[in-house]
Amino acid sequence: MSKFDDYPLSRVPENKRLSLLSVAIVHMGMLTALDQFMLGAVLGNGMSTGEAFTAITLASLLFGVLTFALGYAGMREGLPGSLLARWCGFGRHGSVLIGLLVAVSLLGWFGIQNAVFARSLSYALDGKLSFAEAAALSGGVLTLLVTFGFRALRFTARIAVPLFIALVGWIFWHAFHGQAGPVAQPAVAADPITVSAAITMVIGGAILASLMTPDLTRFSRNGRDVFAITLLTILAGEYGINGLAILVARELQTSDIIAIITQTTSTLGLFAVVFSTLRVNDLNLYSSTLGITNAIEGVTGYKPRYQVITLLLGILGTLCSILGILDRFVDFLELLGVVFPPVLGVMIIDYYVLKTSRQTLALGRAENALPPVSASIGWPALIASLAGAATGLFIERGVPVFNSLIVACLIYLVAAPLFRRLSARQAGALTD
């Protein structure tokens, strides 16, 4: 999949498109990871099985619509999400802000998964390393790997993906058919989770995959491939990894994934978790670094050194682990679940309904070139996204993720045409 490094700031030519399987494997990897297993364990320990799967189903429907719509736009235009945002309402500087938001969120995921890594490592070494020491060690090593040897991690990914899937299958079989070890009680009693809160959490755990989908589907050949990719990711991530984790957590009565793994696979399973966490966290730090680097260059014109940004972000993410970001996992998911859907909603409304830049994009598509100009900043898109996020955060009635999405879309539908008319009127007044 080295071709995925190509065309970061241009369209993907038609003759460089890849097969369905080539793109689907990479996209499925976004949701077949430890974070989905963690989320499923939290849901299974805080809800009934029926409620948990209801939340997954409703969230998957919304995730599927958003992912397919944005992925299809990426395939049609051959553009990654950050570039697509420039011509989907946000403008050049607005898309930089979106990139920064994604980078900060990925840094949060780095901190959370490094904390799981550290707990697993500390447990596997029988407490010879404290959690803080293990977090500092694992975060530091991973930062150095990404800084100086990211290509070497491709080997890790090829082994870690099947290893983690096999581990989840073994955990499920052993929880229901094997002889589990002594049950470890969760450190904190589970608080009941409502269906509406669970939907927002599931969306929060998957929404970055939606926003990053054009980065991958720009290599797809047609809309049928994009639909199949979306469906396969939902089945593997939400009903596979997430669903099995719900059943296992219900059976073992705990959301502590370290306890779940040690009860079913003993210490050997912890090393599989350590290894599989590498596979996801290198990409979190790598993508976060690229987002920050591109944002700095887009705003100031200065091109910072990639290694320096990676080291700084790795240190910051490691500090987040040590300071206890894992304890705020649920809060983090709920925040992502109301902040990012409005952004996706605005982009989809702009591309498919208002079609603000569709003609401009079409002119360059025939020549496989980017439009020569873009708006500096899309104020209606930013205002609508902020209003949607605020609605999801502060209005408790209903389902927060749906509230945030609907408010953002409605505001943008009204504000964008009004803003264009006002701009045109001002331009006309200046020429008179």
PDB file of C-alpha atoms in Angstrom, residues 19-162:
ATOM      1  CA  SER A  19      -8.859  -2.542  -6.432  1.00  0.00           C
ATOM      2  CA  LEU A  20     -11.692  -2.838  -3.928  1.00  0.00           C
ATOM      3  CA  LEU A  21      -9.730  -5.213  -1.708  1.00  0.00           C
ATOM      4  CA  SER A  22      -6.626  -2.982  -1.630  1.00  0.00           C
ATOM      5  CA  VAL A  23      -8.573  -0.011  -0.293  1.00  0.00           C
ATOM      6  CA  ALA A  24     -10.995  -2.004   1.885  1.00  0.00           C
ATOM      7  CA  ILE A  25      -8.229  -3.673   3.928  1.00  0.00           C
ATOM      8  CA  VAL A  26      -6.735  -0.334   4.883  1.00  0.00           C
ATOM      9  CA  HIS A  27     -10.125   1.232   5.658  1.00  0.00           C
ATOM     10  CA  MET A  28     -11.287  -1.740   7.739  1.00  0.00           C
ATOM     11  CA  GLY A  29      -8.132  -1.390   9.805  1.00  0.00           C
ATOM     12  CA  MET A  30      -9.451   1.908  11.186  1.00  0.00           C
ATOM     13  CA  LEU A  31     -12.198   0.107  13.160  1.00  0.00           C
ATOM     14  CA  THR A  32     -10.651  -3.313  13.737  1.00  0.00           C
ATOM     15  CA  ALA A  33      -8.463  -2.054  16.526  1.00  0.00           C
ATOM     16  CA  LEU A  34      -8.093  -1.967  20.281  1.00  0.00           C
ATOM     17  CA  ASP A  35     -10.161   1.203  20.721  1.00  0.00           C
ATOM     18  CA  GLN A  36     -13.260  -0.545  19.340  1.00  0.00           C
ATOM     19  CA  PHE A  37     -12.703  -3.447  21.726  1.00  0.00           C
ATOM     20  CA  MET A  38     -12.382  -0.959  24.601  1.00  0.00           C
ATOM     21  CA  LEU A  39     -15.617   0.761  23.564  1.00  0.00           C
ATOM     22  CA  GLY A  40     -17.488  -2.527  23.295  1.00  0.00           C
ATOM     23  CA  ALA A  41     -16.323  -3.543  26.761  1.00  0.00           C
ATOM     24  CA  VAL A  42     -17.581  -0.232  28.206  1.00  0.00           C
ATOM     25  CA  LEU A  43     -20.980  -0.634  26.501  1.00  0.00           C
ATOM     26  CA  GLY A  44     -21.315  -4.294  27.504  1.00  0.00           C
ATOM     27  CA  ASN A  45     -20.617  -3.484  31.143  1.00  0.00           C
ATOM     28  CA  GLY A  46     -22.998  -0.511  31.278  1.00  0.00           C
ATOM     29  CA  MET A  47     -25.991  -1.650  29.206  1.00  0.00           C
ATOM     30  CA  SER A  48     -28.047  -4.707  28.387  1.00  0.00           C
ATOM     31  CA  THR A  49     -27.064  -6.653  25.297  1.00  0.00           C
ATOM     32  CA  GLY A  50     -30.171  -5.504  23.416  1.00  0.00           C
ATOM     33  CA  GLU A  51     -29.592  -1.839  24.253  1.00  0.00           C
ATOM     34  CA  ALA A  52     -25.930  -2.046  23.255  1.00  0.00           C
ATOM     35  CA  PHE A  53     -26.669  -3.586  19.860  1.00  0.00           C
ATOM     36  CA  THR A  54     -29.497  -1.101  19.288  1.00  0.00           C
ATOM     37  CA  ALA A  55     -27.012   1.714  19.862  1.00  0.00           C
ATOM     38  CA  ILE A  56     -24.486   0.101  17.512  1.00  0.00           C
ATOM     39  CA  THR A  57     -27.105  -0.354  14.785  1.00  0.00           C
ATOM     40  CA  LEU A  58     -28.422   3.218  14.929  1.00  0.00           C
ATOM     41  CA  ALA A  59     -24.902   4.655  15.107  1.00  0.00           C
ATOM     42  CA  SER A  60     -23.787   2.437  12.205  1.00  0.00           C
ATOM     43  CA  LEU A  61     -26.614   3.758  10.034  1.00  0.00           C
ATOM     44  CA  LEU A  62     -25.503   7.343  10.620  1.00  0.00           C
ATOM     45  CA  PHE A  63     -21.834   6.429  10.287  1.00  0.00           C
ATOM     46  CA  GLY A  64     -22.584   4.582   7.049  1.00  0.00           C
ATOM     47  CA  VAL A  65     -24.429   7.512   5.472  1.00  0.00           C
ATOM     48  CA  LEU A  66     -21.757  10.052   6.415  1.00  0.00           C
ATOM     49  CA  THR A  67     -18.877   7.782   5.432  1.00  0.00           C
ATOM     50  CA  PHE A  68     -20.316   6.782   2.077  1.00  0.00           C
ATOM     51  CA  ALA A  69     -21.308  10.340   1.161  1.00  0.00           C
ATOM     52  CA  LEU A  70     -17.903  11.790   1.964  1.00  0.00           C
ATOM     53  CA  GLY A  71     -16.062   8.764   0.565  1.00  0.00           C
ATOM     54  CA  TYR A  72     -17.964   9.003  -2.715  1.00  0.00           C
ATOM     55  CA  ALA A  73     -17.024  12.679  -3.017  1.00  0.00           C
ATOM     56  CA  GLY A  74     -13.381  11.762  -2.416  1.00  0.00           C
ATOM     57  CA  MET A  75     -13.555   9.037  -5.075  1.00  0.00           C
ATOM     58  CA  ARG A  76     -15.278  11.326  -7.600  1.00  0.00           C
ATOM     59  CA  GLU A  77     -12.802  14.177  -7.140  1.00  0.00           C
ATOM     60  CA  GLY A  78      -9.722  12.069  -6.359  1.00  0.00           C
ATOM     61  CA  LEU A  79      -8.964  14.302  -3.366  1.00  0.00           C
ATOM     62  CA  PRO A  80      -8.080  13.642   0.300  1.00  0.00           C
ATOM     63  CA  GLY A  81     -10.352  15.021   3.013  1.00  0.00           C
ATOM     64  CA  SER A  82      -8.207  18.038   3.894  1.00  0.00           C
ATOM     65  CA  LEU A  83      -8.154  19.268   0.291  1.00  0.00           C
ATOM     66  CA  LEU A  84     -11.807  18.399  -0.259  1.00  0.00           C
ATOM     67  CA  ALA A  85     -12.759  20.612   2.700  1.00  0.00           C
ATOM     68  CA  ARG A  86     -11.317  23.635   0.876  1.00  0.00           C
ATOM     69  CA  TRP A  87     -14.005  23.332  -1.799  1.00  0.00           C
ATOM     70  CA  CYS A  88     -16.747  22.008   0.487  1.00  0.00           C
ATOM     71  CA  GLY A  89     -17.480  25.173   2.415  1.00  0.00           C
ATOM     72  CA  PHE A  90     -14.452  25.694   4.678  1.00  0.00           C
ATOM     73  CA  GLY A  91     -11.982  27.436   2.368  1.00  0.00           C
ATOM     74  CA  ARG A  92      -8.181  27.287   2.575  1.00  0.00           C
ATOM     75  CA  HIS A  93      -7.709  28.506   6.142  1.00  0.00           C
ATOM     76  CA  GLY A  94     -10.912  26.869   7.366  1.00  0.00           C
ATOM     77  CA  SER A  95      -9.664  23.487   6.155  1.00  0.00           C
ATOM     78  CA  VAL A  96      -6.432  24.124   8.080  1.00  0.00           C
ATOM     79  CA  LEU A  97      -8.500  24.469  11.256  1.00  0.00           C
ATOM     80  CA  ILE A  98     -10.237  21.178  10.493  1.00  0.00           C
ATOM     81  CA  GLY A  99      -6.850  19.543  10.002  1.00  0.00           C
ATOM     82  CA  LEU A 100      -5.707  20.871  13.370  1.00  0.00           C
ATOM     83  CA  LEU A 101      -8.841  19.502  15.038  1.00  0.00           C
ATOM     84  CA  VAL A 102      -8.201  16.071  13.540  1.00  0.00           C
ATOM     85  CA  ALA A 103      -4.535  16.194  14.582  1.00  0.00           C
ATOM     86  CA  VAL A 104      -5.386  17.056  18.197  1.00  0.00           C
ATOM     87  CA  SER A 105      -7.988  14.263  18.313  1.00  0.00           C
ATOM     88  CA  LEU A 106      -5.502  11.735  16.963  1.00  0.00           C
ATOM     89  CA  LEU A 107      -3.060  12.889  19.615  1.00  0.00           C
ATOM     90  CA  GLY A 108      -5.735  12.125  22.205  1.00  0.00           C
ATOM     91  CA  TRP A 109      -6.106   8.628  20.760  1.00  0.00           C
ATOM     92  CA  PHE A 110      -2.325   8.251  20.968  1.00  0.00           C
ATOM     93  CA  GLY A 111      -2.452   9.080  24.675  1.00  0.00           C
ATOM     94  CA  ILE A 112      -5.345   6.708  25.370  1.00  0.00           C
ATOM     95  CA  GLN A 113      -3.859   3.755  23.523  1.00  0.00           C
ATOM     96  CA  ASN A 114      -0.407   4.383  24.970  1.00  0.00           C
ATOM     97  CA  ALA A 115      -2.009   4.162  28.412  1.00  0.00           C
ATOM     98  CA  VAL A 116      -3.505   0.765  27.521  1.00  0.00           C
ATOM     99  CA  PHE A 117      -0.126  -0.256  26.146  1.00  0.00           C
ATOM    100  CA  ALA A 118       1.534   0.800  29.419  1.00  0.00           C
ATOM    101  CA  ARG A 119      -0.976  -1.014  31.641  1.00  0.00           C
ATOM    102  CA  SER A 120      -0.545  -4.182  29.579  1.00  0.00           C
ATOM    103  CA  LEU A 121       3.232  -3.920  29.718  1.00  0.00           C
ATOM    104  CA  SER A 122       3.254  -3.280  33.473  1.00  0.00           C
ATOM    105  CA  TYR A 123       0.939  -6.242  34.098  1.00  0.00           C
ATOM    106  CA  ALA A 124       2.909  -8.541  31.773  1.00  0.00           C
ATOM    107  CA  LEU A 125       6.111  -7.670  33.659  1.00  0.00           C
ATOM    108  CA  ASP A 126       4.390  -8.417  36.975  1.00  0.00           C
ATOM    109  CA  GLY A 127       4.612  -4.820  38.184  1.00  0.00           C
ATOM    110  CA  LYS A 128       8.374  -4.489  37.779  1.00  0.00           C
ATOM    111  CA  LEU A 129       7.607  -1.290  35.860  1.00  0.00           C
ATOM    112  CA  SER A 130       5.061   1.108  37.332  1.00  0.00           C
ATOM    113  CA  PHE A 131       2.315   2.464  35.064  1.00  0.00           C
ATOM    114  CA  ALA A 132       4.040   5.849  34.747  1.00  0.00           C
ATOM    115  CA  GLU A 133       7.379   4.233  33.918  1.00  0.00           C
ATOM    116  CA  ALA A 134       5.792   1.912  31.380  1.00  0.00           C
ATOM    117  CA  ALA A 135       3.857   4.815  29.778  1.00  0.00           C
ATOM    118  CA  ALA A 136       7.025   6.907  29.511  1.00  0.00           C
ATOM    119  CA  LEU A 137       8.966   3.975  28.055  1.00  0.00           C
ATOM    120  CA  SER A 138       6.335   2.897  25.538  1.00  0.00           C
ATOM    121  CA  GLY A 139       5.523   6.462  24.474  1.00  0.00           C
ATOM    122  CA  GLY A 140       9.195   7.319  24.065  1.00  0.00           C
ATOM    123  CA  VAL A 141      10.034   4.210  22.053  1.00  0.00           C
ATOM    124  CA  LEU A 142       7.020   4.621  19.778  1.00  0.00           C
ATOM    125  CA  THR A 143       7.832   8.299  19.223  1.00  0.00           C
ATOM    126  CA  LEU A 144      11.365   7.403  18.177  1.00  0.00           C
ATOM    127  CA  LEU A 145      10.089   4.683  15.858  1.00  0.00           C
ATOM    128  CA  VAL A 146       7.732   7.074  14.087  1.00  0.00           C
ATOM    129  CA  THR A 147      10.384   9.797  13.956  1.00  0.00           C
ATOM    130  CA  PHE A 148      13.206   7.741  12.507  1.00  0.00           C
ATOM    131  CA  GLY A 149      11.757   4.524  11.194  1.00  0.00           C
ATOM    132  CA  PHE A 150       8.113   4.725  10.181  1.00  0.00           C
ATOM    133  CA  ARG A 151       8.611   2.473   7.178  1.00  0.00           C
ATOM    134  CA  ALA A 152       9.813  -0.316   9.427  1.00  0.00           C
ATOM    135  CA  LEU A 153       6.411  -0.283  11.149  1.00  0.00           C
ATOM    136  CA  ARG A 154       4.748  -1.643   8.009  1.00  0.00           C
ATOM    137  CA  PHE A 155       6.172  -5.005   9.020  1.00  0.00           C
ATOM    138  CA  THR A 156       4.519  -4.593  12.432  1.00  0.00           C
ATOM    139  CA  ALA A 157       1.179  -3.812  10.800  1.00  0.00           C
ATOM    140  CA  ARG A 158       1.233  -6.934   8.605  1.00  0.00           C
ATOM    141  CA  ILE A 159       1.686  -9.127  11.668  1.00  0.00           C
ATOM    142  CA  ALA A 160      -0.412  -7.162  14.164  1.00  0.00           C
ATOM    143  CA  VAL A 161      -3.680  -6.997  12.191  1.00  0.00           C
ATOM    144  CA  PRO A 162      -4.279 -10.783  11.894  1.00  0.00           C
TER     145      PRO A 162
END
